[in-house]
Amino acid sequence: MSSRRNFLSGLGALTAAASAAAVSKVAMAALPEPVTQSSADTMAPLQPTTGRPYNPVVTLNGWTLPWRMNNGVKEFHLVAEAVVREIAPGMKAHLWGYNGQSPGPTIEVVEGDRVRIFVTNKLPEHTSVHWHGQRLPNGMDGVSGLTQRSIQPGKTFMYEFIARRAGTFMYHPHADEMIQMAMGMMGFWVTHPKAKHPQIAEVDRDFVFLLNSYDIEPGAYTPKTSTMQDFNLWTWNSRVFPGIDPLVVRKNDKVRIRVGNLSMTNHPIHLHGHEFQVTGTDGGAVPHTARWPEVTTDIAVGQMRQIEFLADAEGDWAFHCHKSHHTMNAMGHDTPNLIGVDHSEVAQKISELIPAYMAMGERGMADMAKMDMPLPANTLPMMDGEGPFGGVEMGGMFSVLKVRKDQKPGDYRDPGWYQHPAGTVAQEWHGEVVAAKRKVVPQTTQQEQEIHIRKPHDNMAH
C-alpha cells in the first residue's frame, strides 16, 4: 500500500498554486484563489465550515476542492493544466488534469446551492467543462461549439447554476475529448441532500472514485492518446494497485461507495464478503422498491453507480473489477499462449544471441510475479501486489475493503493486515487419506464413442 503519512494533513497538504505563466495576474486577482494538490495520498474528508452542513465524502487517493462563499454563492476555481500523477510508487505519468492532479478534485455541494465555478485554462489548447448529470441552463452545459465558445489557452470562463438534485455526478471536457480525457481530465461531483431524503440513507463512510485507463508504453511517461481500447494501465482515480489505498471502515458501519466510469469499456465491480444494493445512478436515487442484493455491478462507459452495504464481516476483503486483465498492470499485448509448451531448447538458442532473454509463461503467468526482471525506467511490473500470505498477483483495478471492529469513527488510517482468529484460514490437508468408494462404470467401446458423419452430396435431397 502507498504511504499514508500525510493522510490527516488535510488542508495542510494543500498549497496555493503558482501564478499561471500564460494567465493574467490582474484577471486572476478577483477570483477565488486556486488551490492545488501535489500528493496522491487519500486526504481526510473536507468538513464544511461555510454554507449548509453535510456529511463529506472521501476521495480514494484524492481530495475535495475548497470553496469560498460570496453573497450566498459557493465559488470554486478549477485550473486545467498539465500535471504529473504518480500512478503507483515507482511510476509517474505526465497527464492533463485540474489543480495539480488527475483526476481533478472532488466538488461537494448541497442540493439547492447556487454554484459558481471559474475555469482557467493553462493547457496548450482550448477546453471546456461538462457537468455530467446536472440539471442546468443549456448554456452552462459545457459542450464547446454547441452551447458555448471553447475556453482558449490563458482564458477564464465562469459557469453558474443551481445544484437542483442530490446525487452522484462527475465533470469532464467536451472539447477535443478523445485527447483530453485520454490524458486524464475528469473529476467527481457530489450533491448532498439538503434535508433527510426518503431514498438517500445517512451513512458512516462515503467513498468516491473514477474508473479510467491509460496507454503508457514501458519506459514512457505520456499516454498514447489515439488508443481506442487497447490500454495497458487500468486505474482507479489514476492509481493502480498496490498504489491504490484500501477502503478502511469500522465494523457495522453503513458504507456507500460511488463509482464513475470514464474509461472506454464497461467494468463489473465486485465486492467480496458482503452483499450490497445499487442505491443510485447519475440519474438519481434508485427507489427502495427497485433495489435487489448484488455482489457485482456492471458499470458501463459514462455511467455512475453508488452502492451501499453494512460492513458486518471483519477481514481484508478484495474489491476489484472482474475483468481479469484489468487487475494486472503494464500488460503485454499480442503475446502468444505458451502454457504447456516446452521451449527450453529454443530459449537456450535465443539466450546465446540475447543474454537477457527470459522464457515467459510456460506454466502460467503467476511465475512472472516472482521474477526479478529488469524493467525499463518508469515501468510497473505486472501482478506485483503483496499480501500477508505472499503475492496477491493483482495490479490495476484492485483494492481491499478493510473492516475492523476497533477502527475509530472517522479514522481512515490503514490498520495493517487482518489478524485471523485461529483455525479460520484455509490450510493444506494433513489428515488421513481414505480411498474413495467409486461406482464402477462399464467402459464403452471405441466403436460406440465414434460419431459417423456423412457429407451430403447431390442425390441426398438436402
XYZ file of N, CA and C in Angstrom, residues 87-282:
588
model
N 1.212 7.169 -10.655
C 0.295 6.053 -10.891
C 0.407 5.045 -9.746
N 1.609 4.787 -9.301
C 1.921 3.975 -8.131
C 3.370 4.290 -7.798
N 3.800 3.993 -6.563
C 5.214 4.251 -6.250
C 6.127 3.582 -7.271
N 6.993 4.369 -7.884
C 7.891 3.839 -8.895
C 7.501 4.205 -10.309
N 6.349 4.844 -10.460
C 5.922 5.230 -11.809
C 5.123 6.523 -11.767
N 5.533 7.483 -12.581
C 4.810 8.740 -12.706
C 4.417 8.939 -14.164
N 3.275 9.574 -14.349
C 2.759 9.826 -15.697
C 2.601 11.321 -15.900
N 2.888 11.765 -17.100
C 2.689 13.161 -17.480
C 1.301 13.282 -18.095
N 0.370 13.848 -17.337
C -1.032 13.881 -17.738
C -1.525 15.317 -17.822
N -2.802 15.461 -18.181
C -3.518 16.716 -18.032
C -4.587 16.515 -16.967
N -4.824 17.525 -16.152
C -5.814 17.393 -15.090
C -6.251 18.755 -14.598
N -6.580 18.805 -13.336
C -7.055 20.054 -12.723
C -6.380 20.241 -11.356
N -5.920 21.421 -11.108
C -5.398 21.815 -9.807
C -4.349 20.836 -9.276
N -3.464 20.437 -10.172
C -2.307 19.657 -9.749
C -2.464 18.157 -9.812
N -3.660 17.643 -10.048
C -3.869 16.201 -10.010
C -4.776 15.736 -11.146
N -4.693 14.462 -11.430
C -5.647 13.778 -12.315
C -6.069 12.497 -11.630
N -7.371 12.305 -11.408
C -8.460 13.229 -11.683
C -8.330 14.529 -10.870
N -9.118 15.511 -11.265
C -9.164 16.752 -10.517
C -9.843 16.555 -9.173
N -9.893 17.594 -8.360
C -10.505 17.482 -7.036
C -12.003 17.228 -7.113
N -12.518 16.526 -6.110
C -13.962 16.327 -5.995
C -14.624 17.641 -5.586
N -15.762 17.930 -6.199
C -16.551 19.107 -5.827
C -17.764 18.636 -5.048
N -17.962 19.189 -3.845
C -19.098 18.810 -2.997
C -19.965 20.038 -2.736
N -21.258 19.892 -2.994
C -22.216 20.970 -2.751
C -23.455 20.365 -2.111
N -24.417 21.226 -1.800
C -25.672 20.783 -1.195
C -26.812 21.132 -2.144
N -27.757 20.220 -2.219
C -28.940 20.409 -3.070
C -29.539 21.802 -2.840
N -29.706 22.546 -3.909
C -30.241 23.897 -3.810
C -29.173 24.976 -3.773
N -27.901 24.602 -3.626
C -26.823 25.596 -3.632
C -26.733 26.273 -4.992
N -26.556 27.599 -4.996
C -26.138 28.272 -6.232
C -24.626 28.155 -6.292
N -24.133 27.618 -7.406
C -22.715 27.280 -7.546
C -22.118 28.099 -8.678
N -20.943 28.665 -8.446
C -20.209 29.419 -9.479
C -18.812 28.789 -9.588
N -18.472 28.282 -10.780
C -17.179 27.643 -10.974
C -16.384 28.416 -12.007
N -15.254 28.955 -11.604
C -14.340 29.604 -12.542
C -13.392 28.532 -13.080
N -13.216 28.504 -14.399
C -12.323 27.527 -15.034
C -11.262 28.292 -15.803
N -10.024 28.167 -15.363
C -8.890 28.811 -16.033
C -8.139 27.771 -16.844
N -7.873 28.094 -18.086
C -7.229 27.144 -18.986
C -5.735 27.424 -19.103
N -4.932 26.539 -18.570
C -3.474 26.624 -18.719
C -2.937 25.518 -19.626
N -3.832 24.903 -20.393
C -3.416 23.890 -21.355
C -2.918 24.551 -22.637
N -2.248 23.808 -23.505
C -1.798 24.399 -24.775
C -2.893 24.471 -25.823
N -4.098 23.943 -25.520
C -5.203 24.022 -26.474
C -6.483 24.399 -25.729
N -7.541 24.719 -26.485
C -8.801 25.126 -25.859
C -9.439 23.952 -25.130
N -10.367 24.269 -24.234
C -11.063 23.227 -23.475
C -12.455 23.728 -23.115
N -13.194 22.895 -22.382
C -14.479 23.268 -21.788
C -14.725 22.277 -20.671
N -15.761 22.503 -19.857
C -16.104 21.550 -18.799
C -17.600 21.255 -18.870
N -17.899 19.970 -18.991
C -19.284 19.493 -18.973
C -19.592 18.949 -17.579
N -20.735 19.348 -17.018
C -21.130 18.947 -15.671
C -22.095 17.784 -15.793
N -21.524 16.596 -15.902
C -22.221 15.370 -16.274
C -23.341 15.032 -15.287
N -24.590 14.997 -15.801
C -25.733 14.602 -14.985
C -26.500 15.747 -14.359
N -25.993 16.970 -14.480
C -26.629 18.105 -13.802
C -27.815 18.642 -14.613
N -28.845 19.107 -13.899
C -29.914 19.898 -14.497
C -29.491 21.355 -14.424
N -29.264 21.992 -15.558
C -28.745 23.363 -15.552
C -29.161 24.081 -16.829
N -28.969 25.395 -16.888
C -29.275 26.111 -18.127
C -28.438 25.571 -19.279
N -29.014 25.515 -20.468
C -28.343 24.908 -21.613
C -26.973 25.516 -21.874
N -26.849 26.812 -21.679
C -25.587 27.498 -21.950
C -24.500 27.209 -20.938
N -24.819 26.469 -19.869
C -23.836 26.103 -18.847
C -23.417 24.635 -18.968
N -23.850 23.969 -20.048
C -23.656 22.527 -20.154
C -22.254 22.141 -20.612
N -21.481 23.100 -21.119
C -20.065 22.860 -21.354
C -19.699 22.057 -22.581
N -20.486 22.161 -23.656
C -20.131 21.484 -24.907
C -19.615 22.545 -25.868
N -18.315 22.579 -26.076
C -17.742 23.649 -26.897
C -18.254 23.536 -28.329
N -18.592 24.671 -28.888
C -19.144 24.720 -30.228
C -20.649 24.612 -30.263
N -21.241 23.875 -29.294
C -22.694 23.683 -29.271
C -23.375 24.619 -28.284
N -22.878 24.704 -27.069
C -23.531 25.532 -26.048
C -22.665 26.687 -25.577
N -21.422 26.740 -26.008
C -20.527 27.835 -25.611
C -19.332 27.884 -26.559
N -18.630 29.022 -26.540
C -17.325 29.073 -27.201
C -16.336 28.335 -26.320
N -15.342 27.718 -26.918
C -14.352 26.998 -26.132
C -13.480 27.982 -25.340
N -12.929 27.485 -24.253
C -12.056 28.312 -23.401
C -10.655 28.254 -23.984
N -10.185 29.346 -24.523
C -8.875 29.376 -25.157
C -7.761 29.382 -24.107
N -6.558 28.943 -24.474
C -5.440 28.964 -23.524
C -5.234 30.346 -22.917
N -5.084 30.396 -21.605
C -4.871 31.648 -20.891
C -6.144 32.348 -20.467
N -7.311 31.852 -20.891
C -8.576 32.500 -20.576
C -9.298 31.798 -19.424
N -10.209 32.542 -18.786
C -11.021 32.011 -17.689
C -12.494 32.177 -18.033
N -13.256 31.115 -17.921
C -14.703 31.154 -18.107
C -15.382 30.949 -16.761
N -16.649 31.387 -16.662
C -17.415 31.203 -15.435
C -18.685 30.412 -15.754
N -18.906 29.367 -15.002
C -20.146 28.576 -15.085
C -20.940 28.846 -13.811
N -22.240 29.021 -13.923
C -23.063 29.283 -12.740
C -24.416 28.614 -12.908
N -24.810 27.846 -11.910
C -26.111 27.170 -11.929
C -26.461 26.726 -10.521
N -27.691 26.271 -10.373
C -28.157 25.742 -9.083
C -28.067 24.219 -9.117
N -27.471 23.647 -8.083
C -27.397 22.181 -7.978
C -28.789 21.684 -7.583
N -29.580 21.289 -8.576
C -31.011 21.091 -8.365
C -31.369 19.767 -7.705
N -30.560 18.752 -7.877
C -30.945 17.471 -7.278
C -29.734 16.790 -6.659
N -29.991 16.099 -5.531
C -28.918 15.386 -4.843
C -28.510 14.177 -5.659
N -27.233 13.837 -5.603
C -26.795 12.650 -6.319
C -25.309 12.610 -6.584
N -24.932 11.677 -7.462
C -23.543 11.359 -7.779
C -23.268 11.732 -9.228
N -22.329 12.629 -9.454
C -22.072 13.168 -10.788
C -20.565 13.248 -11.035
N -20.203 13.779 -12.204
C -18.788 13.996 -12.497
C -18.653 15.164 -13.458
N -17.429 15.551 -13.733
C -17.178 16.603 -14.717
C -16.016 16.183 -15.616
N -16.072 16.628 -16.874
C -15.029 16.292 -17.846
C -15.163 17.228 -19.039
N -14.158 17.310 -19.903
C -14.248 18.216 -21.054
C -15.202 17.676 -22.114
N -15.796 18.587 -22.870
C -16.419 18.245 -24.145
C -15.771 19.123 -25.197
N -14.412 19.028 -25.258
C -13.616 19.728 -26.258
C -12.398 18.848 -26.499
N -12.204 18.434 -27.738
C -11.106 17.515 -28.057
C -11.042 16.414 -26.998
N -12.206 15.822 -26.711
C -12.280 14.938 -25.546
C -11.496 13.648 -25.717
N -11.306 13.171 -26.960
C -10.514 11.955 -27.130
C -9.104 12.163 -26.564
N -8.533 13.342 -26.815
C -7.203 13.634 -26.285
C -7.292 13.975 -24.798
N -8.206 14.883 -24.453
C -8.177 15.431 -23.100
C -8.576 14.402 -22.050
N -9.547 13.531 -22.371
C -9.913 12.511 -21.389
C -8.880 11.393 -21.360
N -8.280 11.075 -22.518
C -7.205 10.072 -22.522
C -5.982 10.560 -21.777
N -5.878 11.890 -21.597
C -4.769 12.468 -20.835
C -5.128 12.648 -19.364
N -6.380 12.307 -18.968
C -6.708 12.292 -17.544
C -7.586 13.402 -17.040
N -8.258 14.158 -17.922
C -9.051 15.296 -17.466
C -10.450 14.831 -17.070
N -10.720 14.819 -15.784
C -12.011 14.396 -15.239
C -12.010 14.669 -13.745
N -13.197 14.642 -13.156
C -13.297 14.831 -11.715
C -14.673 14.409 -11.220
N -14.805 14.250 -9.928
C -16.038 13.776 -9.301
C -16.844 14.958 -8.768
N -18.164 14.797 -8.736
C -19.055 15.830 -8.191
C -20.102 15.130 -7.339
N -20.301 15.584 -6.112
C -21.328 15.029 -5.225
C -22.231 16.168 -4.767
N -23.534 16.009 -4.971
C -24.515 16.945 -4.427
C -25.241 16.253 -3.281
N -25.035 16.753 -2.069
C -25.647 16.148 -0.886
C -27.099 16.632 -0.741
N -27.963 15.798 -0.161
C -29.354 16.249 0.057
C -29.396 17.375 1.086
N -30.331 18.317 0.902
C -30.432 19.459 1.806
C -31.132 19.094 3.106
N -31.842 17.982 3.110
C -32.554 17.520 4.307
C -32.662 16.011 4.230
N -33.225 15.423 5.236
C -33.403 13.979 5.227
C -34.188 13.576 3.987
N -33.638 12.610 3.234
C -34.204 12.233 1.933
C -34.769 10.823 2.037
N -35.985 10.580 1.523
C -36.589 9.247 1.677
C -35.833 8.144 0.951
N -35.061 8.489 -0.082
C -34.353 7.469 -0.864
C -32.841 7.500 -0.661
N -32.345 8.440 0.154
C -30.898 8.562 0.363
C -30.619 8.391 1.842
N -29.967 7.289 2.187
C -29.706 6.977 3.587
C -28.508 7.778 4.102
N -28.473 7.981 5.395
C -27.281 8.535 6.033
C -26.307 7.386 6.269
N -25.042 7.603 5.931
C -24.053 6.535 6.059
C -22.883 7.017 6.921
N -22.075 6.044 7.352
C -20.918 6.372 8.186
C -19.673 6.656 7.351
N -19.553 5.978 6.194
C -18.384 6.168 5.312
C -18.900 6.295 3.888
N -18.342 7.228 3.146
C -18.829 7.547 1.802
C -17.601 7.755 0.904
N -17.253 6.736 0.097
C -16.058 6.777 -0.746
C -16.436 7.106 -2.193
N -15.533 7.768 -2.912
C -15.755 8.048 -4.332
C -14.476 7.770 -5.121
N -14.641 7.255 -6.342
C -13.514 7.175 -7.275
C -14.022 6.989 -8.698
N -13.160 7.341 -9.652
C -13.465 7.230 -11.077
C -12.628 6.121 -11.701
N -13.254 5.363 -12.598
C -12.552 4.360 -13.372
C -11.986 5.032 -14.617
N -10.684 4.903 -14.830
C -10.087 5.456 -16.039
C -8.924 4.566 -16.460
N -8.343 4.853 -17.614
C -7.324 3.962 -18.158
C -6.364 4.758 -19.030
N -5.158 4.195 -19.182
C -4.122 4.873 -19.968
C -3.351 3.848 -20.781
N -2.734 4.332 -21.834
C -1.841 3.502 -22.635
C -0.464 4.151 -22.583
N 0.343 3.698 -21.632
C 1.689 4.252 -21.450
C 2.687 3.113 -21.671
N 3.474 3.219 -22.707
C 4.430 2.153 -23.019
C 5.507 2.073 -21.945
N 6.034 0.865 -21.700
C 7.123 0.732 -20.721
C 8.259 1.692 -21.022
N 8.678 2.419 -20.008
C 9.750 3.375 -20.169
C 9.305 4.757 -20.588
N 8.004 4.915 -20.909
C 7.490 6.216 -21.335
C 6.773 6.912 -20.170
N 6.388 8.173 -20.371
C 5.725 8.950 -19.332
C 4.374 9.504 -19.776
N 4.169 9.627 -21.068
C 2.963 10.274 -21.587
C 2.071 9.241 -22.269
N 0.775 9.241 -21.980
C -0.122 8.257 -22.605
C -0.208 8.443 -24.108
N -0.381 7.312 -24.793
C -0.744 7.379 -26.205
C -2.238 7.691 -26.252
N -2.597 8.747 -26.934
C -3.983 9.215 -26.871
C -4.838 8.739 -28.040
N -4.215 8.089 -29.022
C -5.000 7.582 -30.152
C -5.467 6.155 -29.928
N -5.143 5.572 -28.771
C -5.570 4.212 -28.474
C -7.085 4.170 -28.333
N -7.694 3.175 -28.933
C -9.140 3.042 -28.818
C -9.510 2.256 -27.558
N -9.131 0.968 -27.482
C -9.474 0.175 -26.301
C -8.297 -0.615 -25.750
N -7.165 -0.616 -26.425
C -6.063 -1.496 -26.069
C -5.157 -0.842 -25.025
N -5.749 -0.492 -23.871
C -4.982 0.167 -22.826
C -4.157 -0.850 -22.038
N -3.110 -0.409 -21.384
C -2.309 -1.323 -20.568
C -2.339 -0.959 -19.085
N -2.892 0.192 -18.717
C -2.996 0.574 -17.309
C -4.460 0.861 -16.990
N -5.086 -0.003 -16.198
C -6.477 0.175 -15.797
C -6.483 0.705 -14.378
N -7.050 1.872 -14.169
C -6.794 2.611 -12.941
C -8.076 3.048 -12.233
N -7.942 3.280 -10.936
C -8.961 3.949 -10.130
C -8.373 5.292 -9.710
N -9.034 6.360 -10.105
C -8.501 7.687 -9.823
C -7.039 7.805 -10.242
N -6.729 7.247 -11.423
C -5.381 7.295 -11.995
C -4.340 6.668 -11.077
N -4.709 5.668 -10.322
C -3.781 4.879 -9.497
C -4.003 3.398 -9.783
N -2.977 2.588 -9.621
C -3.107 1.143 -9.784
C -2.623 0.458 -8.506
N -3.248 -0.689 -8.202
C -2.806 -1.496 -7.080
C -1.402 -2.040 -7.376
N -0.483 -2.032 -6.419
C -0.675 -1.766 -4.999
C -0.588 -0.293 -4.600
N -0.677 0.632 -5.550
C -0.632 2.042 -5.207
C -1.972 2.602 -4.754
N -3.066 1.856 -4.948
C -4.390 2.320 -4.508
C -4.528 2.104 -3.006
N -5.052 3.079 -2.307
C -5.268 2.936 -0.868
C -6.415 1.963 -0.589
N -6.424 1.335 0.592
C -7.568 0.488 0.966
C -8.761 1.341 1.377
N -9.932 0.731 1.366
C -11.139 1.383 1.877
C -11.321 0.893 3.313
N -11.014 1.742 4.270
C -10.981 1.354 5.676
C -12.296 1.743 6.347
N -12.940 0.774 7.013
C -14.212 1.046 7.683
C -14.223 0.370 9.051
N -15.141 0.796 9.859
C -15.369 0.215 11.181
C -16.467 -0.840 11.062
N -16.311 -1.944 11.774
C -17.312 -2.997 11.709
C -18.691 -2.435 12.038
N -19.671 -2.820 11.243
C -21.070 -2.399 11.344
C -21.307 -0.962 10.875
N -20.300 -0.365 10.237
C -20.531 0.910 9.556
C -21.479 0.703 8.373
N -22.319 1.686 8.137
C -23.057 1.751 6.876
C -22.145 2.451 5.866
N -21.878 1.773 4.755
C -20.876 2.243 3.798
C -21.529 2.519 2.448
N -21.152 3.637 1.864
C -21.555 3.963 0.483
C -20.285 4.120 -0.351
N -20.263 3.518 -1.522
C -19.161 3.695 -2.475
C -19.760 4.195 -3.785
N -19.252 5.317 -4.270
C -19.732 5.919 -5.525
C -18.636 5.753 -6.570
N -19.005 5.206 -7.720
C -18.031 4.910 -8.774
C -18.539 5.478 -10.098
N -17.673 6.149 -10.822
C -17.995 6.628 -12.160
C -17.039 6.011 -13.163
N -17.510 5.796 -14.375
C -16.690 5.138 -15.397
C -16.416 6.096 -16.544
N -15.186 6.583 -16.646
C -14.766 7.409 -17.770
C -13.647 6.726 -18.550
N -13.587 5.387 -18.462
C -12.722 4.636 -19.365
C -13.534 4.355 -20.639
N -13.037 3.482 -21.499
C -13.735 3.230 -22.763
C -14.251 1.804 -22.864
N -14.524 1.178 -21.704
C -15.190 -0.126 -21.693
C -15.908 -0.267 -20.364
N -16.784 -1.280 -20.263
C -17.525 -1.478 -19.011
C -16.654 -2.194 -17.978
N -17.054 -2.074 -16.703
C -16.299 -2.702 -15.621
C -17.275 -3.332 -14.625
N -17.281 -4.686 -14.498
C -18.069 -5.336 -13.453
C -17.318 -5.248 -12.118
N -17.779 -4.384 -11.254
C -17.090 -4.144 -9.975
C -17.635 -5.111 -8.930
N -16.738 -5.863 -8.302
C -17.105 -7.000 -7.453
C -16.543 -6.812 -6.047
N -17.413 -7.031 -5.056
C -17.013 -6.922 -3.648
C -17.110 -8.291 -2.991
N -16.078 -8.670 -2.240
C -16.074 -9.944 -1.527
C -16.655 -9.778 -0.120
N -17.273 -10.834 0.379
C -17.643 -10.908 1.790
C -18.907 -10.169 2.188
N -19.509 -9.399 1.302
C -20.690 -8.605 1.638
C -21.631 -8.555 0.438
N -22.902 -8.340 0.703
C -23.863 -8.056 -0.351
C -24.185 -6.563 -0.301
N -24.368 -5.993 -1.455
C -24.717 -4.568 -1.492
C -25.946 -4.358 -2.358
N -26.468 -3.163 -2.310
C -27.528 -2.747 -3.213
C -27.066 -1.536 -4.002
N -27.469 -1.470 -5.263
C -27.224 -0.267 -6.052
C -28.305 0.736 -5.667
N -27.894 1.815 -5.024
C -28.854 2.775 -4.471
C -28.977 4.047 -5.296
N -28.092 4.194 -6.306
C -28.181 5.422 -7.087
C -27.372 5.334 -8.366
N -27.760 6.153 -9.328
C -27.019 6.322 -10.584
C -26.880 7.819 -10.814
N -26.288 8.183 -11.962
C -26.235 9.612 -12.268
C -27.607 10.140 -12.655
